[in-house]
PDB file of C-alpha atoms and ligand atoms in Angstrom:
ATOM      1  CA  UNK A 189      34.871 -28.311 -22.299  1.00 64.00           C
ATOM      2  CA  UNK A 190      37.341 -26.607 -20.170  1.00 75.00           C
ATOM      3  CA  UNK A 191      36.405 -27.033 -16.301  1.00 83.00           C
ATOM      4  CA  UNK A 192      36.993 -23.174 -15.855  1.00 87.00           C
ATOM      5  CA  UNK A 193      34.154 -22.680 -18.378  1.00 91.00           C
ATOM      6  CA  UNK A 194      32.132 -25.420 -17.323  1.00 91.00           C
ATOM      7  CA  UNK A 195      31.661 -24.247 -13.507  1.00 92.00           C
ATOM      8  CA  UNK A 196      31.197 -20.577 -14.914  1.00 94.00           C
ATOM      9  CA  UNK A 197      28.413 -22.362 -17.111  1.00 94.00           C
ATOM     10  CA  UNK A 198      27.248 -23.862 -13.747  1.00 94.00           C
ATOM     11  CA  UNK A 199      27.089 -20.769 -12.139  1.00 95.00           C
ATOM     12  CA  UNK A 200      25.360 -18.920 -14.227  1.00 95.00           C
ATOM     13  CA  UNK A 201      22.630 -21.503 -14.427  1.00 94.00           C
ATOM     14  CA  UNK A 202      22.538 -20.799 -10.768  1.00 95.00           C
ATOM     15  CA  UNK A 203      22.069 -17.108 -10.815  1.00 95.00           C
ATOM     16  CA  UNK A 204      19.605 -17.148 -13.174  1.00 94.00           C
ATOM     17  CA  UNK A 205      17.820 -19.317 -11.540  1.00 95.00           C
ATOM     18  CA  UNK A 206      18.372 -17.116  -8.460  1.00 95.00           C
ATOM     19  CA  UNK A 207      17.701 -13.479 -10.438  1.00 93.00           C
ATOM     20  CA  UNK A 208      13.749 -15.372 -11.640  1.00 94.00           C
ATOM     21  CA  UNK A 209      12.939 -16.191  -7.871  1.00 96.00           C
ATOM     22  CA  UNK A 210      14.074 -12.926  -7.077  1.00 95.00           C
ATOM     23  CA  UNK A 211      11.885 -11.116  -9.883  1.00 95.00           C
ATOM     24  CA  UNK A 212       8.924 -13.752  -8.486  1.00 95.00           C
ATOM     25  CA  UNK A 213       9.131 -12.292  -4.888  1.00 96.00           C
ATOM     26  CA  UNK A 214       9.831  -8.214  -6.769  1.00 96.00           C
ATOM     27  CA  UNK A 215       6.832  -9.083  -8.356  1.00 96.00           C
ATOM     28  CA  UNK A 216       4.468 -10.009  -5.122  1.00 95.00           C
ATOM     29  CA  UNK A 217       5.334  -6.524  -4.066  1.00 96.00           C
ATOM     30  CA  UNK A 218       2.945  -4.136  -6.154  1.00 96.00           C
ATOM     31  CA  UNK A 219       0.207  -5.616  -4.949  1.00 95.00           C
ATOM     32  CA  UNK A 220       0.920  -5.685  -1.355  1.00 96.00           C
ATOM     33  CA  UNK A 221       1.414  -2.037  -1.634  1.00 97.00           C
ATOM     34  CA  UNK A 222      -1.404  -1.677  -3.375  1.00 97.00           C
ATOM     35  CA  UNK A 223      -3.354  -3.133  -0.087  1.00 97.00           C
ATOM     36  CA  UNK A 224      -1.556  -1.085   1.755  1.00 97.00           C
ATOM     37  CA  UNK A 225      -3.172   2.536  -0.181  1.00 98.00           C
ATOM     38  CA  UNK A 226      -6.480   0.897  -0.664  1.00 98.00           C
ATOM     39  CA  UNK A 227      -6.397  -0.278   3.320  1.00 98.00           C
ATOM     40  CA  UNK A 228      -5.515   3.009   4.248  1.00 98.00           C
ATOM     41  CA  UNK A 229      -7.897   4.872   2.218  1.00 98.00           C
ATOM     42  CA  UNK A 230     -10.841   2.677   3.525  1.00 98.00           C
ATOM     43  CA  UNK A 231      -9.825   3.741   6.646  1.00 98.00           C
ATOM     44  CA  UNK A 232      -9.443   7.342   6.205  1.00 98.00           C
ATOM     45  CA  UNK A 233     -13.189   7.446   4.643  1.00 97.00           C
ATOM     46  CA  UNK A 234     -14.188   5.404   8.334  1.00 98.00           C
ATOM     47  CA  UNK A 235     -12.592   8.299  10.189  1.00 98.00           C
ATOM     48  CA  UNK A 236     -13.992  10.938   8.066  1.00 98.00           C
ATOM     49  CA  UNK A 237     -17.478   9.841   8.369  1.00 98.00           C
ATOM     50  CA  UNK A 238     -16.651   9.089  12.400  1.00 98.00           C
ATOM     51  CA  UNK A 239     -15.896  12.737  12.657  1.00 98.00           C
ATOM     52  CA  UNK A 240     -18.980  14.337  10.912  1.00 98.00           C
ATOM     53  CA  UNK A 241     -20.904  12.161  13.150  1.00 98.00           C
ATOM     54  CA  UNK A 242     -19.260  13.407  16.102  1.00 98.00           C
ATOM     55  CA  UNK A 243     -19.716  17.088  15.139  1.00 98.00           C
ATOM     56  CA  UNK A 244     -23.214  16.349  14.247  1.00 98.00           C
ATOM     57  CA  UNK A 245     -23.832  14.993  17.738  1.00 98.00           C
ATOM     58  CA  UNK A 246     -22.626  18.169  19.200  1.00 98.00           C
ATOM     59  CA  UNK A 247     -24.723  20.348  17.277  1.00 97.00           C
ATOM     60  CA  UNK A 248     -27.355  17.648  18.393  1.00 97.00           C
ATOM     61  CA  UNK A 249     -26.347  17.960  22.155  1.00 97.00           C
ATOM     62  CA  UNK A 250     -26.428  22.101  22.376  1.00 97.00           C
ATOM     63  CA  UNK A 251     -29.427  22.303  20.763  1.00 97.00           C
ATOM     64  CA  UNK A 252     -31.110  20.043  23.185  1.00 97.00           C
ATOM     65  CA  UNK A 253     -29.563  22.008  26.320  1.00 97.00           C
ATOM     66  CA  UNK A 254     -30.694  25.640  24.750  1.00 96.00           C
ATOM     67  CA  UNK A 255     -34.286  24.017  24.308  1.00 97.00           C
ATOM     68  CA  UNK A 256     -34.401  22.991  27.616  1.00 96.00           C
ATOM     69  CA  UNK A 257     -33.278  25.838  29.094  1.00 95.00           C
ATOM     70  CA  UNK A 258     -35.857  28.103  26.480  1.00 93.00           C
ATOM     71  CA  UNK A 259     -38.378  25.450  28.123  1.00 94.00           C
ATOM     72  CA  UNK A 260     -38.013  26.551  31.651  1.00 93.00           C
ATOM     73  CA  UNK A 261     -37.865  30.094  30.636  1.00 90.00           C
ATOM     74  CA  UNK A 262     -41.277  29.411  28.861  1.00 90.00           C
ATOM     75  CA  UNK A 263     -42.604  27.934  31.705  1.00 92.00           C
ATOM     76  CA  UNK A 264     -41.103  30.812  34.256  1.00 89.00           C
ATOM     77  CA  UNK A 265     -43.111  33.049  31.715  1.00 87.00           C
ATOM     78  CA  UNK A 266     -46.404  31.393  31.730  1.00 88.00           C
ATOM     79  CA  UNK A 267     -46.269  31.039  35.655  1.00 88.00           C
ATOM     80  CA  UNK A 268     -45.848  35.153  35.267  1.00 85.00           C
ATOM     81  CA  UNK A 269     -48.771  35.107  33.203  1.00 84.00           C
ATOM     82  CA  UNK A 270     -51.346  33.779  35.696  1.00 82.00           C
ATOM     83  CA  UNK A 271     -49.862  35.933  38.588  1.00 85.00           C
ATOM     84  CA  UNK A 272     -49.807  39.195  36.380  1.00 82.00           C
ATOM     85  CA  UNK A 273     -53.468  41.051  36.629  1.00 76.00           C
ATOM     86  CA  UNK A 274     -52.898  44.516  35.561  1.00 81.00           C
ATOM     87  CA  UNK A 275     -54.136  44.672  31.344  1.00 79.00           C
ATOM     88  CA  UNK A 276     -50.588  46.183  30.898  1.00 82.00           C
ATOM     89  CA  UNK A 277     -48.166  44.117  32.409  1.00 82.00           C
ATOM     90  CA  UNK A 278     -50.139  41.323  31.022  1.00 84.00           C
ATOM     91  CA  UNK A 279     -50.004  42.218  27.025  1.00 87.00           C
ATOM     92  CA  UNK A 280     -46.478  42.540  27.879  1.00 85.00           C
ATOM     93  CA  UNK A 281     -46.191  38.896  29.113  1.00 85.00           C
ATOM     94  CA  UNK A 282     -48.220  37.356  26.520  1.00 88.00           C
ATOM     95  CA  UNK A 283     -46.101  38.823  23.907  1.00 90.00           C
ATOM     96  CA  UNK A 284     -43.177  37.227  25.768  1.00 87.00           C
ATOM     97  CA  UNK A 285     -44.581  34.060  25.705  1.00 90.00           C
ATOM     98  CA  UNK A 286     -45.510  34.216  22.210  1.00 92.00           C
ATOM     99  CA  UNK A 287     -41.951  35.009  21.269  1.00 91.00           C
ATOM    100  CA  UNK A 288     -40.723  32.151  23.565  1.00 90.00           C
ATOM    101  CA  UNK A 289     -43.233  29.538  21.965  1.00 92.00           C
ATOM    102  CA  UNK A 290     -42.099  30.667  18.584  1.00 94.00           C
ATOM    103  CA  UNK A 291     -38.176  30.384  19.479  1.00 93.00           C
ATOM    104  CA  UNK A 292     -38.772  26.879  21.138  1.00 94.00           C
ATOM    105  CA  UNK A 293     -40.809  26.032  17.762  1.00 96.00           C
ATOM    106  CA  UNK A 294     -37.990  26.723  15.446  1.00 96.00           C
ATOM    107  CA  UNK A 295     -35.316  25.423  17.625  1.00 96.00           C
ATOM    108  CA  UNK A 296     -37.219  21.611  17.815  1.00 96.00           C
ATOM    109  CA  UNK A 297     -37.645  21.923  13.956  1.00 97.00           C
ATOM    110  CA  UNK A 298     -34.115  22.271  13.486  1.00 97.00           C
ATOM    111  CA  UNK A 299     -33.219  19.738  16.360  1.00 97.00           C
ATOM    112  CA  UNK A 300     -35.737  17.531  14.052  1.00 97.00           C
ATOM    113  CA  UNK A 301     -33.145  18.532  11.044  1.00 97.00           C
ATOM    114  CA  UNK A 302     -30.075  17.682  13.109  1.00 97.00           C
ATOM    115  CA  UNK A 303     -31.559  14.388  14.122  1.00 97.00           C
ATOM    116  CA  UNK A 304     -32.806  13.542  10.872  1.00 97.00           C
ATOM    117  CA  UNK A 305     -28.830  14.162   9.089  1.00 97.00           C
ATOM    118  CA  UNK A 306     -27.372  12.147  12.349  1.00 97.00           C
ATOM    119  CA  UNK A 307     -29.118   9.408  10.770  1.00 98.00           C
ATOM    120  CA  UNK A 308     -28.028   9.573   7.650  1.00 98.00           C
ATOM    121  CA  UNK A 309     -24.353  10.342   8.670  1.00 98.00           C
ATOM    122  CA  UNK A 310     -24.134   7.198  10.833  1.00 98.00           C
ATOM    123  CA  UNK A 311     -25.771   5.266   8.168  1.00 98.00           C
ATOM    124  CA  UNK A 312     -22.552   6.374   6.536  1.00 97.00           C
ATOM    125  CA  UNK A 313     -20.630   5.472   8.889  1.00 98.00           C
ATOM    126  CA  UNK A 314     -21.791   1.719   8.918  1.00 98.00           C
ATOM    127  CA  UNK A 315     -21.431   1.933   5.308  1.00 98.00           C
ATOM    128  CA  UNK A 316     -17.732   2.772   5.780  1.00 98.00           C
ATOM    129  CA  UNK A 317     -17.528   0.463   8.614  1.00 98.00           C
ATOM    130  CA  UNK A 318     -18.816  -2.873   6.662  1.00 98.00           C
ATOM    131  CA  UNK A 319     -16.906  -1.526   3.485  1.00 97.00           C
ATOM    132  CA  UNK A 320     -13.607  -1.536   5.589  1.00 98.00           C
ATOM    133  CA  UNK A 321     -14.249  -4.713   7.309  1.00 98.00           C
ATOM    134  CA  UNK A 322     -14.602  -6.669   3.816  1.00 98.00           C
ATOM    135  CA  UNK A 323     -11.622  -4.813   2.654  1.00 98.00           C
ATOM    136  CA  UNK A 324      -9.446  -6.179   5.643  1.00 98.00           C
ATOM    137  CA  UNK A 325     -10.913  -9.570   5.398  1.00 97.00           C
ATOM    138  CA  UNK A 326     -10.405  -9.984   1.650  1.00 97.00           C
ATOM    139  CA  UNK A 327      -6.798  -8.369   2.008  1.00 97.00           C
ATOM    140  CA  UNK A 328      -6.424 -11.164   4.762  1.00 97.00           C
ATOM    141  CA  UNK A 329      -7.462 -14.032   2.292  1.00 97.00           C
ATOM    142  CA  UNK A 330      -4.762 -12.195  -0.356  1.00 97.00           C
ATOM    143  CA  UNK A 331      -2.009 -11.553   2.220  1.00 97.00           C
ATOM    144  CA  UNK A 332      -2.069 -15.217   3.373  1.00 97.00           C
ATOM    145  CA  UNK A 333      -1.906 -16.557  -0.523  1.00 97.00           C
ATOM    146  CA  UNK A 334       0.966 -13.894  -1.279  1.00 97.00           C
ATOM    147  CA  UNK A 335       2.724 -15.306   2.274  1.00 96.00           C
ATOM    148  CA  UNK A 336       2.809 -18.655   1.449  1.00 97.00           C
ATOM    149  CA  UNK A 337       3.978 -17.961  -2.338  1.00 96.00           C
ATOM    150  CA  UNK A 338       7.049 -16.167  -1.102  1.00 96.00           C
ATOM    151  CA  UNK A 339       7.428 -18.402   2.280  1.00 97.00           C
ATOM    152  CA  UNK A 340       7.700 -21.308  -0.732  1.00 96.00           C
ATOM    153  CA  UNK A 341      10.229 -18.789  -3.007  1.00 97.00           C
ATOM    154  CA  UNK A 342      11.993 -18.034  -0.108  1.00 97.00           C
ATOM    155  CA  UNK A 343      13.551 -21.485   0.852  1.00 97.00           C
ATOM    156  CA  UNK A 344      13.810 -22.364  -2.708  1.00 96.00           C
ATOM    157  CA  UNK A 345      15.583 -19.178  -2.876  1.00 96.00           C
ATOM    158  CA  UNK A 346      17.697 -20.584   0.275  1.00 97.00           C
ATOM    159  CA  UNK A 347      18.776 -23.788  -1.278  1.00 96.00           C
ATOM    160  CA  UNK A 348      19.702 -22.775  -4.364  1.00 96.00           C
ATOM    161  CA  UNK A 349      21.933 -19.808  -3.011  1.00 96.00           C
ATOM    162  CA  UNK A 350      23.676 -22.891  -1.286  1.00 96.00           C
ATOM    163  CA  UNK A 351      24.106 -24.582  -4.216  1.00 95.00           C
ATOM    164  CA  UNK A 352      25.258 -21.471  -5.836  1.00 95.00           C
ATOM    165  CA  UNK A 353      28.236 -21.181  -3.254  1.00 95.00           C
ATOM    166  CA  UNK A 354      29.202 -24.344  -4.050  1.00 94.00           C
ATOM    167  CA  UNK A 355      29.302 -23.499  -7.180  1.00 93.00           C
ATOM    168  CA  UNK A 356      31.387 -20.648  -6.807  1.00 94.00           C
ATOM    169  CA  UNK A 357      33.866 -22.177  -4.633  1.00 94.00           C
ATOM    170  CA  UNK A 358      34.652 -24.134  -7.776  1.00 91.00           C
ATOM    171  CA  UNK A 359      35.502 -21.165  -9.841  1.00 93.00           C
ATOM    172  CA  UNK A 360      38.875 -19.615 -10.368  1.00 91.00           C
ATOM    173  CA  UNK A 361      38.962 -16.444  -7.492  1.00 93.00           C
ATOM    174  CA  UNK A 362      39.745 -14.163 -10.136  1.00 93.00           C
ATOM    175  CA  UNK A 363      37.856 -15.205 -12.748  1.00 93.00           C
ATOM    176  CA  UNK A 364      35.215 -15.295 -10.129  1.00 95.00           C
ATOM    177  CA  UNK A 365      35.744 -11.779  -9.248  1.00 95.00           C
ATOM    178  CA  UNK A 366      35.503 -10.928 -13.198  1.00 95.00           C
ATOM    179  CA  UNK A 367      32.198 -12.730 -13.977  1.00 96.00           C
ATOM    180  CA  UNK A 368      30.597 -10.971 -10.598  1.00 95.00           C
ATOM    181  CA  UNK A 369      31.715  -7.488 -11.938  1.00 95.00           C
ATOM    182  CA  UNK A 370      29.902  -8.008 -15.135  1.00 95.00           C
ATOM    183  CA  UNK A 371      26.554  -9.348 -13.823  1.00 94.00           C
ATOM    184  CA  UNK A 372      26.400  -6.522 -11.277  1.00 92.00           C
ATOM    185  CA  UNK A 373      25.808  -5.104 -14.568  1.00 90.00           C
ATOM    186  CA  UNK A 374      24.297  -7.332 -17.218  1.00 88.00           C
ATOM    187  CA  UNK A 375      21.458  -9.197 -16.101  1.00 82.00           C
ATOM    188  CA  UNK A 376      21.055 -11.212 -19.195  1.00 86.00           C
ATOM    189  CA  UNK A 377      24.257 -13.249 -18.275  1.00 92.00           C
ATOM    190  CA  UNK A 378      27.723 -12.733 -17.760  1.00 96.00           C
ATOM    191  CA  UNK A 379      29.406 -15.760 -19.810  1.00 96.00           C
ATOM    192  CA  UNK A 380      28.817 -16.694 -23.598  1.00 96.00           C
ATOM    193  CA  UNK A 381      29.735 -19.109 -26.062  1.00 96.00           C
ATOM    194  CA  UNK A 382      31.204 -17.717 -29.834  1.00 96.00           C
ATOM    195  CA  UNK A 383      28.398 -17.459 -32.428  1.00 95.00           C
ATOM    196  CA  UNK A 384      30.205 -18.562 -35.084  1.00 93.00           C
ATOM    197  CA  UNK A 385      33.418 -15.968 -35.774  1.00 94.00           C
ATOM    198  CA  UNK A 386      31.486 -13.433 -33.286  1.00 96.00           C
ATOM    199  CA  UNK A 387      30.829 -12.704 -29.701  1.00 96.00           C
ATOM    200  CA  UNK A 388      27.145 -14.536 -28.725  1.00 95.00           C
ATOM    201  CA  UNK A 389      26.109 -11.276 -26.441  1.00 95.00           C
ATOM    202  CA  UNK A 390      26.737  -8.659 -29.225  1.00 95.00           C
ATOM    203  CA  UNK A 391      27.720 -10.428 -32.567  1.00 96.00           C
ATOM    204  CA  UNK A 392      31.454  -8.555 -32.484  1.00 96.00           C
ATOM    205  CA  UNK A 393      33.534 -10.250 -34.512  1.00 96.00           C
ATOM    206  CA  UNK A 394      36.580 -11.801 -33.047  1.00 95.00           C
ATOM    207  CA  UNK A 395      39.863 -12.053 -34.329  1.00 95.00           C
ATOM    208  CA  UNK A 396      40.732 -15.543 -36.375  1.00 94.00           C
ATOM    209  CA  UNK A 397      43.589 -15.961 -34.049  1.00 94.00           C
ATOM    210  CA  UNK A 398      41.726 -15.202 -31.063  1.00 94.00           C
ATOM    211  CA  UNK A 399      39.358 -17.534 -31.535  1.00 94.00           C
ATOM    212  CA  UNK A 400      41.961 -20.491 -32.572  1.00 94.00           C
ATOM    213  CA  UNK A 401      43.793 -19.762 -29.199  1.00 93.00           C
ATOM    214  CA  UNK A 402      40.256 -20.211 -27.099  1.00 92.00           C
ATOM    215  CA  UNK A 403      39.474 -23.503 -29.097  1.00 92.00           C
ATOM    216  CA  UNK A 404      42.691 -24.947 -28.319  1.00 92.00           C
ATOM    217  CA  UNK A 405      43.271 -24.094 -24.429  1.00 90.00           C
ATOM    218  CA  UNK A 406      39.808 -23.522 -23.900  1.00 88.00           C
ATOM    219  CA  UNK A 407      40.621 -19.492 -22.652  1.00 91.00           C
ATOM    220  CA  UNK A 408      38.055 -17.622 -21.196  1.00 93.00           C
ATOM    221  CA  UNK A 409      38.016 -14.126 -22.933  1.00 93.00           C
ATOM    222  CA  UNK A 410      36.463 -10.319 -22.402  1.00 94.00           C
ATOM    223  CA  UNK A 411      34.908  -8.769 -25.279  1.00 95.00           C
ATOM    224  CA  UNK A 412      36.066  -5.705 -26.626  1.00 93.00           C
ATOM    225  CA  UNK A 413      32.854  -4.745 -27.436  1.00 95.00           C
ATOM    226  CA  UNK A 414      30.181  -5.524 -24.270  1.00 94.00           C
ATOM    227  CA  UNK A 415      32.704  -6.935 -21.710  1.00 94.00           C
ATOM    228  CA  UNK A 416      31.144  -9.996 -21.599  1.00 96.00           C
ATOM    229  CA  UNK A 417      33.055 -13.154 -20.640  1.00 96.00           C
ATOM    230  CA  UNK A 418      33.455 -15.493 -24.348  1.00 96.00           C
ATOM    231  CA  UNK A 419      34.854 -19.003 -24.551  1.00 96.00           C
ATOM    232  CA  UNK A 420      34.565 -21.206 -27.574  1.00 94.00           C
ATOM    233  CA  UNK A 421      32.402 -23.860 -27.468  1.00 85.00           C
ATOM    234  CA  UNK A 422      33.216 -27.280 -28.711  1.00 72.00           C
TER     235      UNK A 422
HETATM  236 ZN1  LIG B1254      30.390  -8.796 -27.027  1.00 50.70          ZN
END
């Protein structure tokens, strides 16, 4: 075989090789990603739940100040109660310390609501909190596997890109330049042998003559057709 085909040959074997450790590392990719969206959704859902909590609290907080405050006034109205003695003024107080009982009433049955959904919306936020924490600890297990698989792809990936510059230093510069042209653009290789009277990428037949002028001097031809590199193989 001629030795312009035969490190051609060589360095294809070498991309290839190359192009299936770069689809190996392409294809680690999705699923980090994938983390990512689920990691950042977890965490959104944390915050979410953080927030209602918050709000709740305040609602929570107010409520307890106005009831304290109704309290005193309660208690400033009973006090007026005892000191009142005229029939009059006193109807008048009672009803105000009727009203003020009833206010205070509803206002602890709805701080009994409020206390009652702060529960319940920190449960949630546990829930969110333990849910994100197993998330991040099982994407921590996965991240580490998917590190060392492309750590190990990686310097495999090293060497053999070495090894590929050697190989190209062997190859004729323009010749070189050619094959690189046509696997910027044809993945599936760059350089193939005659299938019988036709080109082995896309079954185009080549000229008789052609072809006797490869066998002898072992030429390195484009096809017509797909612009693939051809040489006859002996
Ligand atoms: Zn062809």
């Amino acid at each position: 075989m001629h030795s312009d085909v035969e490190s051609l040959l060589a360095l294809q074997t070498e991309d290839q090789a190359i192009g299936e450790m770069e689809a190996r590392l392409a294809a680690l990719e999705p699923r980090l990603r994938e983390m990512d969206v689920a990691h950042a959704a977890a965490v959104e859902a944390l915050d979410r739940a953080r927030r209602a909590v918050q709000a709740e609290e305040g609602a929570h907080r107010e409520l307890q100040t106005r009831i304290a405050q109704h309290k005193l006034l309660h208690e400033r109205n009973i006090a007026q109660l005892d000191s009142v003695r005229r029939m009059k003024e006193a109807t008048a107080a009672m009803s105000q310390v009727e009203q003020a009982r009833r206010i205070l009433a509803e206002e602890e049955g709805a701080l009994q609501g409020i206390s009652r959904r702060l529960a319940e919306l920190r449960g949630a936020a546990e829930t969110h909190e333990r849910a994100l924490a197993e998330l991040e600890s099982q994407h921590r297990a996965e991240r580490e596997t998917i590190g060392e698989a492309r750590a190990e792809v990686d310097g495999q990936l090293a060497s053999r890109r070495t090894t590929r510059a050697g190989s190209a230093a062997k190859v004729d510069r323009v010749l070189l330049q050619k094959y690189d042209r046509i696997r910027t653009v044809r993945r599936d290789g760059a350089i193939f042998p005659l299938r019988g009277p036709s080109c082995g990428h896309c079954d185009t037949s080549v000229p008789m003559q052609r072809r006797n002028v490869m066998a002898a001097r072992g030429t390195i031809e484009v096809c017509e057709t797909c612009g693939v590199l051809m040489y006859a193989a002996t």
